[in-house]
Amino acid sequence: MMSRLRKLNRRQAALLAAAAVLCGAVAGGALTGHLGFALTVLGVFQAGVVAGLLLLARRLTTLLAVQRAAQRDVRHVLDQTQRRLLGAVEEMLLAAGDRHRELTDTLAAQQKAAANGTDRLLRAQTGEVEALVQLFQGFTPRAPMPPSGGFALNPTDLLDLLQLIRTRKPKLVLELGSGTSTVWIAYALEKVGGRLVSLDHDPAYAEKTRAALAAHGLVEVAEVRDAPLRPVLLDGRSFPWYDMDALADLREVDLLLIDGPPEKTGPDARYPAMRVLEDRLADAATVVFDDAHRQDERVALRKWVETIEGLTEEGEAPGRHAVLSYRRMVRQLTPQGQ
Ligand SMILES: C[S@@+](CC[C@H](N)C(=O)[O-])C[C@H]1O[C@@H](n2cnc3c(N)ncnc32)[C@H](O)[C@@H]1O
């Protein structure tokens, strides 16, 4: 009881004291026979109690209104948060759906491209196998043949090249870049009665090809010459190209195979070929240009055809090479002054 009384604030203590005084006054008045006084004090006391209760009721009503407003605010905030959350989840679901659709489309496109690639590869391989079979049916090598493909011409390109030799019967073939093709060309020339000179900038590969020619008994038909790369100046540009000394004695080339220098030796590595060798070609000659699908080679081919009179590309060739035909243009000399 005492501890509760100690917890009262000043105002409560004052009210309690006033109530106690009033109660004391009522009791005193009643006991001393002053009933009128006692009743008056009691009336004041009751009026005070009623006023206090009314004040309390008003306070409670205000508190209730404040609480309701706070509840409304909380509900509003909750509603908004919930709506935002739902919106964000919906957006995420839509984005995830879009991403899923994108991924599915990409996957499907990749699967299709892979299937097309595999299909093309299979068809290309079948073509190469068919060409290889025909190559070996046309010739019976006297020693194991070096491999085709990779740095060497593919069987499809070799087959077309040998067909050109069989049908056009060149007397002199010049090859830029020796290797497997040197041996196959030599076999073809052995049959039609022509000669092959092959240049190689790399002494090790030149020696390897010489050894292959010897193993196949073809040294009478073909020779490999060392031709280190030297700077050649064309259109104001310097290109590393075969040493011209290696070509000094060559004239009337009927068939030129351009398969070197390799692209790693510099940009537009093969461009100088036709610019340098035009005057070494026979009046009617064939030019076989390997790797003609590559960007540098496509540019070189276009420039040659545009600038060299009498040079035209023959119809589409199988494989990676292009076939060009060269016809030297003889200019009519007109008497001066006419
Ligand atoms: C495209 S290759 C010539 C290939 C040749 N005409 C043939 O069909 O077998 C051009 C040059 O690359 C070099 N070469 C040949 N095989 C090579 C290899 N496996 N790796 C790097 N260089 C190679 C040789 O010096 C060759 O003259």
mmCIF file of C-alpha atoms and ligand atoms in Angstrom:
data_model
loop_
_atom_site.group_PDB
_atom_site.id
_atom_site.type_symbol
_atom_site.label_atom_id
_atom_site.label_comp_id
_atom_site.label_asym_id
_atom_site.label_seq_id
_atom_site.Cartn_x
_atom_site.Cartn_y
_atom_site.Cartn_z
ATOM 1 C CA MET A 1 0.000 0.000 0.000
ATOM 2 C CA MET A 2 2.760 2.421 1.029
ATOM 3 C CA SER A 3 4.829 1.540 -2.010
ATOM 4 C CA ARG A 4 1.848 2.299 -4.292
ATOM 5 C CA LEU A 5 1.316 5.666 -2.578
ATOM 6 C CA ARG A 6 5.009 6.440 -3.186
ATOM 7 C CA LYS A 7 4.572 5.864 -6.893
ATOM 8 C CA LEU A 8 1.911 8.628 -7.234
ATOM 9 C CA ASN A 9 2.937 11.826 -8.994
ATOM 10 C CA ARG A 10 2.449 15.275 -7.437
ATOM 11 C CA ARG A 11 -0.874 15.912 -9.079
ATOM 12 C CA GLN A 12 -2.325 12.568 -7.998
ATOM 13 C CA ALA A 13 -0.963 13.078 -4.488
ATOM 14 C CA ALA A 14 -2.565 16.554 -4.333
ATOM 15 C CA LEU A 15 -5.925 15.161 -5.528
ATOM 16 C CA LEU A 16 -5.727 12.318 -3.018
ATOM 17 C CA ALA A 17 -4.858 14.802 -0.244
ATOM 18 C CA ALA A 18 -7.761 17.076 -1.250
ATOM 19 C CA ALA A 19 -10.128 14.053 -1.257
ATOM 20 C CA ALA A 20 -8.818 13.042 2.180
ATOM 21 C CA VAL A 21 -9.323 16.585 3.494
ATOM 22 C CA LEU A 22 -12.872 16.702 2.085
ATOM 23 C CA CYS A 23 -13.660 13.231 3.495
ATOM 24 C CA GLY A 24 -12.196 14.401 6.851
ATOM 25 C CA ALA A 25 -14.332 17.584 6.698
ATOM 26 C CA VAL A 26 -17.503 15.534 5.923
ATOM 27 C CA ALA A 27 -16.720 13.132 8.744
ATOM 28 C CA GLY A 28 -15.851 16.011 11.160
ATOM 29 C CA GLY A 29 -19.036 17.933 10.251
ATOM 30 C CA ALA A 30 -21.216 14.812 10.684
ATOM 31 C CA LEU A 31 -19.634 13.844 14.004
ATOM 32 C CA THR A 32 -19.912 17.340 15.437
ATOM 33 C CA GLY A 33 -23.558 17.692 14.393
ATOM 34 C CA HIS A 34 -22.901 20.200 11.593
ATOM 35 C CA LEU A 35 -24.894 18.218 9.082
ATOM 36 C CA GLY A 36 -25.466 21.120 6.733
ATOM 37 C CA PHE A 37 -21.719 21.697 6.474
ATOM 38 C CA ALA A 38 -21.063 17.969 6.039
ATOM 39 C CA LEU A 39 -23.655 17.717 3.219
ATOM 40 C CA THR A 40 -22.283 20.795 1.468
ATOM 41 C CA VAL A 41 -18.718 19.418 1.574
ATOM 42 C CA LEU A 42 -20.028 16.040 0.367
ATOM 43 C CA GLY A 43 -21.801 17.804 -2.507
ATOM 44 C CA VAL A 44 -18.586 19.620 -3.453
ATOM 45 C CA PHE A 45 -16.722 16.321 -3.237
ATOM 46 C CA GLN A 46 -19.224 14.555 -5.486
ATOM 47 C CA ALA A 47 -19.202 17.465 -7.973
ATOM 48 C CA GLY A 48 -15.395 17.219 -8.037
ATOM 49 C CA VAL A 49 -15.599 13.435 -8.626
ATOM 50 C CA VAL A 50 -18.152 13.888 -11.467
ATOM 51 C CA ALA A 51 -15.991 16.648 -13.056
ATOM 52 C CA GLY A 52 -12.930 14.384 -12.778
ATOM 53 C CA LEU A 53 -14.817 11.509 -14.431
ATOM 54 C CA LEU A 54 -15.995 13.764 -17.253
ATOM 55 C CA LEU A 55 -12.438 15.000 -17.790
ATOM 56 C CA LEU A 56 -11.232 11.405 -17.850
ATOM 57 C CA ALA A 57 -13.916 10.387 -20.348
ATOM 58 C CA ARG A 58 -12.906 13.296 -22.621
ATOM 59 C CA ARG A 59 -9.273 12.345 -22.425
ATOM 60 C CA LEU A 60 -10.104 8.712 -23.207
ATOM 61 C CA THR A 61 -12.169 9.752 -26.255
ATOM 62 C CA THR A 62 -9.281 11.884 -27.565
ATOM 63 C CA LEU A 63 -6.844 9.025 -26.931
ATOM 64 C CA LEU A 64 -9.149 6.620 -28.758
ATOM 65 C CA ALA A 65 -9.352 8.987 -31.769
ATOM 66 C CA VAL A 66 -5.556 9.341 -31.835
ATOM 67 C CA GLN A 67 -5.174 5.564 -31.618
ATOM 68 C CA ARG A 68 -7.665 5.057 -34.459
ATOM 69 C CA ALA A 69 -5.811 7.603 -36.637
ATOM 70 C CA ALA A 70 -2.522 5.827 -35.868
ATOM 71 C CA GLN A 71 -4.108 2.495 -36.804
ATOM 72 C CA ARG A 72 -5.370 3.998 -40.047
ATOM 73 C CA ASP A 73 -1.874 5.298 -40.841
ATOM 74 C CA VAL A 74 -0.268 1.939 -40.077
ATOM 75 C CA ARG A 75 -2.857 0.166 -42.269
ATOM 76 C CA HIS A 76 -2.194 2.639 -45.100
ATOM 77 C CA VAL A 77 1.562 2.139 -44.861
ATOM 78 C CA LEU A 78 1.057 -1.636 -44.754
ATOM 79 C CA ASP A 79 -1.213 -1.517 -47.810
ATOM 80 C CA GLN A 80 1.291 0.529 -49.767
ATOM 81 C CA THR A 81 4.187 -1.705 -48.781
ATOM 82 C CA GLN A 82 2.206 -4.782 -49.756
ATOM 83 C CA ARG A 83 1.257 -3.243 -53.113
ATOM 84 C CA ARG A 84 4.891 -2.263 -53.802
ATOM 85 C CA LEU A 85 6.072 -5.721 -52.826
ATOM 86 C CA LEU A 86 3.537 -7.381 -55.118
ATOM 87 C CA GLY A 87 4.536 -5.014 -57.952
ATOM 88 C CA ALA A 88 8.217 -5.823 -57.464
ATOM 89 C CA VAL A 89 7.542 -9.568 -57.356
ATOM 90 C CA GLU A 90 5.406 -9.300 -60.502
ATOM 91 C CA GLU A 91 8.160 -7.319 -62.255
ATOM 92 C CA MET A 92 10.733 -9.887 -61.209
ATOM 93 C CA LEU A 93 8.544 -12.696 -62.489
ATOM 94 C CA LEU A 94 8.084 -10.918 -65.822
ATOM 95 C CA ALA A 95 11.836 -10.220 -66.116
ATOM 96 C CA ALA A 96 12.606 -13.830 -65.207
ATOM 97 C CA GLY A 97 10.096 -14.965 -67.840
ATOM 98 C CA ASP A 98 11.687 -12.712 -70.473
ATOM 99 C CA ARG A 99 15.179 -13.896 -69.528
ATOM 100 C CA HIS A 100 14.025 -17.503 -69.664
ATOM 101 C CA ARG A 101 12.523 -16.927 -73.124
ATOM 102 C CA GLU A 102 15.736 -15.193 -74.269
ATOM 103 C CA LEU A 103 17.877 -18.051 -72.975
ATOM 104 C CA THR A 104 15.623 -20.646 -74.576
ATOM 105 C CA ASP A 105 15.788 -18.780 -77.918
ATOM 106 C CA THR A 106 19.590 -18.450 -77.710
ATOM 107 C CA LEU A 107 19.921 -22.109 -76.818
ATOM 108 C CA ALA A 108 17.673 -23.123 -79.702
ATOM 109 C CA ALA A 109 19.648 -20.893 -82.135
ATOM 110 C CA GLN A 110 22.922 -22.350 -80.899
ATOM 111 C CA GLN A 111 21.632 -25.886 -81.194
ATOM 112 C CA LYS A 112 20.520 -25.140 -84.745
ATOM 113 C CA ALA A 113 23.884 -23.544 -85.627
ATOM 114 C CA ALA A 114 25.743 -26.510 -84.101
ATOM 115 C CA ALA A 115 23.568 -28.944 -86.046
ATOM 116 C CA ASN A 116 24.138 -26.967 -89.281
ATOM 117 C CA GLY A 117 27.889 -26.809 -88.549
ATOM 118 C CA THR A 118 28.063 -30.551 -87.938
ATOM 119 C CA ASP A 119 26.079 -31.165 -91.091
ATOM 120 C CA ARG A 120 28.375 -28.926 -93.157
ATOM 121 C CA LEU A 121 31.466 -30.549 -91.620
ATOM 122 C CA LEU A 122 30.159 -34.031 -92.401
ATOM 123 C CA ARG A 123 29.366 -33.043 -95.989
ATOM 124 C CA ALA A 124 32.807 -31.412 -96.363
ATOM 125 C CA GLN A 125 34.515 -34.503 -94.928
ATOM 126 C CA THR A 126 32.592 -36.775 -97.257
ATOM 127 C CA GLY A 127 33.694 -34.551 -100.166
ATOM 128 C CA GLU A 128 37.336 -34.741 -99.046
ATOM 129 C CA VAL A 129 37.189 -38.542 -98.700
ATOM 130 C CA GLU A 130 35.660 -38.838 -102.178
ATOM 131 C CA ALA A 131 38.376 -36.567 -103.605
ATOM 132 C CA LEU A 132 41.107 -38.570 -101.858
ATOM 133 C CA VAL A 133 39.791 -41.832 -103.294
ATOM 134 C CA GLN A 134 39.856 -40.298 -106.788
ATOM 135 C CA LEU A 135 43.389 -38.961 -106.290
ATOM 136 C CA PHE A 136 44.717 -42.406 -105.417
ATOM 137 C CA GLN A 137 42.777 -43.977 -108.274
ATOM 138 C CA GLY A 138 44.528 -41.620 -110.699
ATOM 139 C CA PHE A 139 48.050 -42.347 -109.454
ATOM 140 C CA THR A 140 49.843 -45.188 -107.736
ATOM 141 C CA PRO A 141 52.459 -43.537 -105.509
ATOM 142 C CA ARG A 142 55.846 -45.227 -105.287
ATOM 143 C CA ALA A 143 56.211 -44.315 -101.597
ATOM 144 C CA PRO A 144 53.833 -43.213 -98.811
ATOM 145 C CA MET A 145 52.264 -39.857 -99.694
ATOM 146 C CA PRO A 146 52.725 -36.934 -97.304
ATOM 147 C CA PRO A 147 49.442 -35.828 -95.677
ATOM 148 C CA SER A 148 47.021 -33.422 -97.324
ATOM 149 C CA GLY A 149 44.966 -30.733 -95.560
ATOM 150 C CA GLY A 150 46.069 -28.257 -92.906
ATOM 151 C CA PHE A 151 49.017 -26.328 -94.336
ATOM 152 C CA ALA A 152 48.886 -28.529 -97.428
ATOM 153 C CA LEU A 153 46.182 -28.347 -100.111
ATOM 154 C CA ASN A 154 42.996 -30.283 -99.338
ATOM 155 C CA PRO A 155 42.194 -33.338 -101.474
ATOM 156 C CA THR A 156 39.357 -31.399 -103.197
ATOM 157 C CA ASP A 157 41.767 -28.626 -104.224
ATOM 158 C CA LEU A 158 44.462 -31.136 -105.253
ATOM 159 C CA LEU A 159 41.969 -33.071 -107.382
ATOM 160 C CA ASP A 160 40.933 -29.926 -109.281
ATOM 161 C CA LEU A 161 44.574 -28.845 -109.678
ATOM 162 C CA LEU A 162 45.573 -32.235 -111.122
ATOM 163 C CA GLN A 163 42.585 -32.139 -113.465
ATOM 164 C CA LEU A 164 43.794 -28.747 -114.756
ATOM 165 C CA ILE A 165 47.259 -30.255 -115.331
ATOM 166 C CA ARG A 166 45.752 -33.308 -117.059
ATOM 167 C CA THR A 167 43.616 -31.202 -119.386
ATOM 168 C CA ARG A 168 45.819 -28.114 -119.996
ATOM 169 C CA LYS A 169 49.157 -30.001 -120.065
ATOM 170 C CA PRO A 170 51.432 -27.164 -118.839
ATOM 171 C CA LYS A 171 55.087 -27.421 -119.817
ATOM 172 C CA LEU A 172 56.280 -25.351 -116.865
ATOM 173 C CA VAL A 173 54.554 -25.140 -113.473
ATOM 174 C CA LEU A 174 55.759 -22.676 -110.846
ATOM 175 C CA GLU A 175 54.637 -23.319 -107.274
ATOM 176 C CA LEU A 176 54.984 -20.815 -104.446
ATOM 177 C CA GLY A 177 55.148 -22.817 -101.195
ATOM 178 C CA SER A 178 56.278 -26.439 -101.377
ATOM 179 C CA GLY A 179 54.871 -29.500 -99.615
ATOM 180 C CA THR A 180 52.446 -32.337 -100.324
ATOM 181 C CA SER A 181 51.140 -30.574 -103.435
ATOM 182 C CA THR A 182 54.660 -30.623 -104.930
ATOM 183 C CA VAL A 183 54.636 -34.437 -104.946
ATOM 184 C CA TRP A 184 51.118 -34.720 -106.420
ATOM 185 C CA ILE A 185 51.868 -32.112 -109.132
ATOM 186 C CA ALA A 186 55.098 -33.915 -109.982
ATOM 187 C CA TYR A 187 53.170 -37.205 -110.438
ATOM 188 C CA ALA A 188 50.681 -35.437 -112.726
ATOM 189 C CA LEU A 189 53.450 -33.743 -114.756
ATOM 190 C CA GLU A 190 55.291 -37.037 -115.085
ATOM 191 C CA LYS A 191 52.279 -38.273 -117.083
ATOM 192 C CA VAL A 192 51.784 -35.201 -119.281
ATOM 193 C CA GLY A 193 55.451 -34.364 -119.730
ATOM 194 C CA GLY A 194 55.954 -31.051 -117.877
ATOM 195 C CA ARG A 195 58.351 -29.625 -115.297
ATOM 196 C CA LEU A 196 57.773 -28.151 -111.830
ATOM 197 C CA VAL A 197 59.789 -25.548 -109.945
ATOM 198 C CA SER A 198 58.669 -25.027 -106.351
ATOM 199 C CA LEU A 199 59.893 -22.178 -104.136
ATOM 200 C CA ASP A 200 60.115 -22.374 -100.363
ATOM 201 C CA HIS A 201 61.161 -19.588 -98.007
ATOM 202 C CA ASP A 202 61.834 -22.067 -95.213
ATOM 203 C CA PRO A 203 64.948 -24.236 -95.775
ATOM 204 C CA ALA A 204 63.646 -26.976 -93.437
ATOM 205 C CA TYR A 205 60.364 -27.380 -95.378
ATOM 206 C CA ALA A 206 62.244 -27.107 -98.678
ATOM 207 C CA GLU A 207 64.503 -29.965 -97.605
ATOM 208 C CA LYS A 208 61.546 -32.039 -96.436
ATOM 209 C CA THR A 209 59.847 -31.657 -99.823
ATOM 210 C CA ARG A 210 63.091 -32.488 -101.653
ATOM 211 C CA ALA A 211 63.333 -35.683 -99.584
ATOM 212 C CA ALA A 212 59.727 -36.570 -100.495
ATOM 213 C CA LEU A 213 60.426 -36.000 -104.210
ATOM 214 C CA ALA A 214 63.487 -38.241 -103.933
ATOM 215 C CA ALA A 215 61.522 -40.964 -102.132
ATOM 216 C CA HIS A 216 58.933 -40.933 -104.932
ATOM 217 C CA GLY A 217 61.543 -40.884 -107.712
ATOM 218 C CA LEU A 218 60.344 -37.506 -109.011
ATOM 219 C CA VAL A 219 63.552 -35.429 -108.956
ATOM 220 C CA GLU A 220 63.691 -35.399 -112.758
ATOM 221 C CA VAL A 221 60.254 -33.779 -112.887
ATOM 222 C CA ALA A 222 60.330 -31.378 -109.933
ATOM 223 C CA GLU A 223 62.855 -29.302 -108.027
ATOM 224 C CA VAL A 224 62.490 -27.266 -104.839
ATOM 225 C CA ARG A 225 64.413 -24.000 -104.657
ATOM 226 C CA ASP A 226 65.286 -22.097 -101.519
ATOM 227 C CA ALA A 227 63.903 -18.569 -101.804
ATOM 228 C CA PRO A 228 64.248 -16.588 -98.575
ATOM 229 C CA LEU A 229 61.822 -13.703 -98.135
ATOM 230 C CA ARG A 230 63.201 -10.298 -99.157
ATOM 231 C CA PRO A 231 61.498 -6.901 -99.117
ATOM 232 C CA VAL A 232 59.710 -6.057 -102.338
ATOM 233 C CA LEU A 233 58.339 -2.533 -102.928
ATOM 234 C CA LEU A 234 54.854 -2.266 -104.476
ATOM 235 C CA ASP A 235 52.347 0.627 -104.416
ATOM 236 C CA GLY A 236 54.607 2.417 -101.917
ATOM 237 C CA ARG A 237 54.487 -0.559 -99.524
ATOM 238 C CA SER A 238 57.138 -3.087 -98.598
ATOM 239 C CA PHE A 239 56.174 -6.793 -98.594
ATOM 240 C CA PRO A 240 58.364 -9.752 -97.560
ATOM 241 C CA TRP A 241 58.369 -11.947 -100.667
ATOM 242 C CA TYR A 242 60.441 -14.666 -102.338
ATOM 243 C CA ASP A 243 63.962 -13.748 -103.440
ATOM 244 C CA MET A 244 63.731 -12.967 -107.166
ATOM 245 C CA ASP A 245 67.137 -14.601 -107.762
ATOM 246 C CA ALA A 246 65.402 -17.951 -107.345
ATOM 247 C CA LEU A 247 63.243 -17.111 -110.405
ATOM 248 C CA ALA A 248 65.941 -15.560 -112.574
ATOM 249 C CA ASP A 249 65.856 -18.276 -115.272
ATOM 250 C CA LEU A 250 62.086 -18.819 -115.328
ATOM 251 C CA ARG A 251 60.050 -17.700 -118.356
ATOM 252 C CA GLU A 252 56.868 -18.958 -120.027
ATOM 253 C CA VAL A 253 55.223 -20.307 -116.873
ATOM 254 C CA ASP A 254 52.021 -22.083 -118.027
ATOM 255 C CA LEU A 255 50.602 -22.778 -114.611
ATOM 256 C CA LEU A 256 51.271 -20.794 -111.458
ATOM 257 C CA LEU A 257 50.174 -22.164 -108.070
ATOM 258 C CA ILE A 258 50.164 -19.464 -105.399
ATOM 259 C CA ASP A 259 50.182 -21.172 -101.969
ATOM 260 C CA GLY A 260 52.810 -19.123 -100.166
ATOM 261 C CA PRO A 261 54.244 -17.287 -98.369
ATOM 262 C CA PRO A 262 52.127 -18.319 -95.336
ATOM 263 C CA GLU A 263 49.881 -15.602 -93.891
ATOM 264 C CA LYS A 264 51.916 -15.437 -90.661
ATOM 265 C CA THR A 265 54.769 -13.798 -92.623
ATOM 266 C CA GLY A 266 52.775 -10.553 -92.855
ATOM 267 C CA PRO A 267 49.584 -8.902 -94.090
ATOM 268 C CA ASP A 268 48.707 -9.370 -97.769
ATOM 269 C CA ALA A 269 51.551 -11.913 -97.911
ATOM 270 C CA ARG A 270 50.540 -13.233 -101.351
ATOM 271 C CA TYR A 271 49.583 -9.951 -103.016
ATOM 272 C CA PRO A 272 52.999 -9.435 -104.682
ATOM 273 C CA ALA A 273 52.742 -12.758 -106.604
ATOM 274 C CA MET A 274 50.827 -11.604 -109.686
ATOM 275 C CA ARG A 275 52.362 -8.131 -109.679
ATOM 276 C CA VAL A 276 55.873 -9.592 -109.716
ATOM 277 C CA LEU A 277 55.284 -12.638 -111.897
ATOM 278 C CA GLU A 278 53.047 -11.364 -114.679
ATOM 279 C CA ASP A 279 55.946 -11.019 -117.109
ATOM 280 C CA ARG A 280 57.123 -14.563 -116.285
ATOM 281 C CA LEU A 281 53.843 -16.092 -117.425
ATOM 282 C CA ALA A 282 53.287 -17.603 -120.870
ATOM 283 C CA ASP A 283 50.960 -15.684 -123.217
ATOM 284 C CA ALA A 284 48.181 -18.019 -122.103
ATOM 285 C CA ALA A 285 48.528 -19.245 -118.538
ATOM 286 C CA THR A 286 46.494 -20.598 -115.654
ATOM 287 C CA VAL A 287 46.813 -19.263 -112.117
ATOM 288 C CA VAL A 288 45.615 -21.344 -109.160
ATOM 289 C CA PHE A 289 45.275 -19.284 -105.991
ATOM 290 C CA ASP A 290 44.822 -21.285 -102.776
ATOM 291 C CA ASP A 291 43.001 -20.007 -99.686
ATOM 292 C CA ALA A 292 41.095 -17.556 -101.900
ATOM 293 C CA HIS A 293 38.278 -17.400 -99.317
ATOM 294 C CA ARG A 294 40.492 -15.563 -96.793
ATOM 295 C CA GLN A 295 40.113 -11.791 -96.431
ATOM 296 C CA ASP A 296 43.661 -10.819 -97.539
ATOM 297 C CA GLU A 297 43.503 -13.189 -100.498
ATOM 298 C CA ARG A 298 40.049 -11.942 -101.548
ATOM 299 C CA VAL A 299 41.385 -8.371 -101.595
ATOM 300 C CA ALA A 300 44.511 -9.412 -103.530
ATOM 301 C CA LEU A 301 42.421 -11.299 -106.102
ATOM 302 C CA ARG A 302 40.091 -8.346 -106.638
ATOM 303 C CA LYS A 303 43.017 -5.923 -107.042
ATOM 304 C CA TRP A 304 44.769 -8.228 -109.553
ATOM 305 C CA VAL A 305 41.684 -8.658 -111.691
ATOM 306 C CA GLU A 306 41.053 -4.899 -111.627
ATOM 307 C CA THR A 307 44.616 -3.895 -112.509
ATOM 308 C CA ILE A 308 46.131 -6.697 -114.600
ATOM 309 C CA GLU A 309 44.913 -6.732 -118.181
ATOM 310 C CA GLY A 310 43.945 -10.171 -119.467
ATOM 311 C CA LEU A 311 43.485 -11.693 -116.001
ATOM 312 C CA THR A 312 40.015 -13.052 -115.263
ATOM 313 C CA GLU A 313 38.586 -15.398 -112.675
ATOM 314 C CA GLU A 314 37.238 -18.618 -114.133
ATOM 315 C CA GLY A 315 33.929 -20.016 -112.826
ATOM 316 C CA GLU A 316 33.579 -21.097 -109.229
ATOM 317 C CA ALA A 317 36.200 -23.668 -108.254
ATOM 318 C CA PRO A 318 35.597 -26.474 -105.732
ATOM 319 C CA GLY A 319 37.338 -26.230 -102.340
ATOM 320 C CA ARG A 320 39.315 -23.244 -101.103
ATOM 321 C CA HIS A 321 41.131 -22.194 -104.270
ATOM 322 C CA ALA A 322 40.287 -19.903 -107.172
ATOM 323 C CA VAL A 323 41.293 -20.474 -110.783
ATOM 324 C CA LEU A 324 42.274 -17.510 -112.926
ATOM 325 C CA SER A 325 43.004 -17.395 -116.580
ATOM 326 C CA TYR A 326 45.693 -15.110 -118.003
ATOM 327 C CA ARG A 327 45.826 -14.023 -121.653
ATOM 328 C CA ARG A 328 48.573 -11.543 -122.510
ATOM 329 C CA MET A 329 47.152 -8.550 -124.342
ATOM 330 C CA VAL A 330 49.146 -7.606 -127.426
ATOM 331 C CA ARG A 331 48.913 -3.871 -128.006
ATOM 332 C CA GLN A 332 48.636 -2.699 -131.619
ATOM 333 C CA LEU A 333 51.464 -0.278 -132.376
ATOM 334 C CA THR A 334 50.085 2.691 -134.294
ATOM 335 C CA PRO A 335 52.334 4.847 -136.545
ATOM 336 C CA GLN A 336 53.205 8.143 -134.891
ATOM 337 C CA GLY A 337 50.888 11.038 -135.545
ATOM 338 C CA GLN A 338 47.838 8.911 -136.479
HETATM 339 C C1 LIG B 1 50.665 -23.240 -97.400
HETATM 340 S S1 LIG B 1 52.206 -23.923 -97.210
HETATM 341 C C2 LIG B 1 52.476 -24.691 -98.746
HETATM 342 C C3 LIG B 1 51.817 -26.005 -98.788
HETATM 343 C C4 LIG B 1 51.992 -26.750 -100.066
HETATM 344 N N1 LIG B 1 51.674 -26.010 -101.235
HETATM 345 C C5 LIG B 1 51.105 -27.977 -99.988
HETATM 346 O O1 LIG B 1 49.967 -27.912 -100.480
HETATM 347 O O2 LIG B 1 51.529 -28.963 -99.405
HETATM 348 C C6 LIG B 1 53.251 -22.514 -97.343
HETATM 349 C C7 LIG B 1 54.556 -22.648 -96.596
HETATM 350 O O3 LIG B 1 54.310 -22.930 -95.247
HETATM 351 C C8 LIG B 1 55.383 -23.683 -94.714
HETATM 352 N N2 LIG B 1 54.784 -24.855 -94.078
HETATM 353 C C9 LIG B 1 54.447 -26.025 -94.643
HETATM 354 N N3 LIG B 1 53.889 -26.847 -93.729
HETATM 355 C C10 LIG B 1 53.890 -26.166 -92.554
HETATM 356 C C11 LIG B 1 53.479 -26.457 -91.237
HETATM 357 N N4 LIG B 1 52.941 -27.631 -90.948
HETATM 358 N N5 LIG B 1 53.667 -25.517 -90.290
HETATM 359 C C12 LIG B 1 54.196 -24.317 -90.571
HETATM 360 N N6 LIG B 1 54.626 -23.980 -91.811
HETATM 361 C C13 LIG B 1 54.475 -24.884 -92.789
HETATM 362 C C14 LIG B 1 56.310 -24.033 -95.840
HETATM 363 O O4 LIG B 1 57.446 -23.194 -95.782
HETATM 364 C C15 LIG B 1 55.467 -23.729 -97.067
HETATM 365 O O5 LIG B 1 56.264 -23.266 -98.110
#
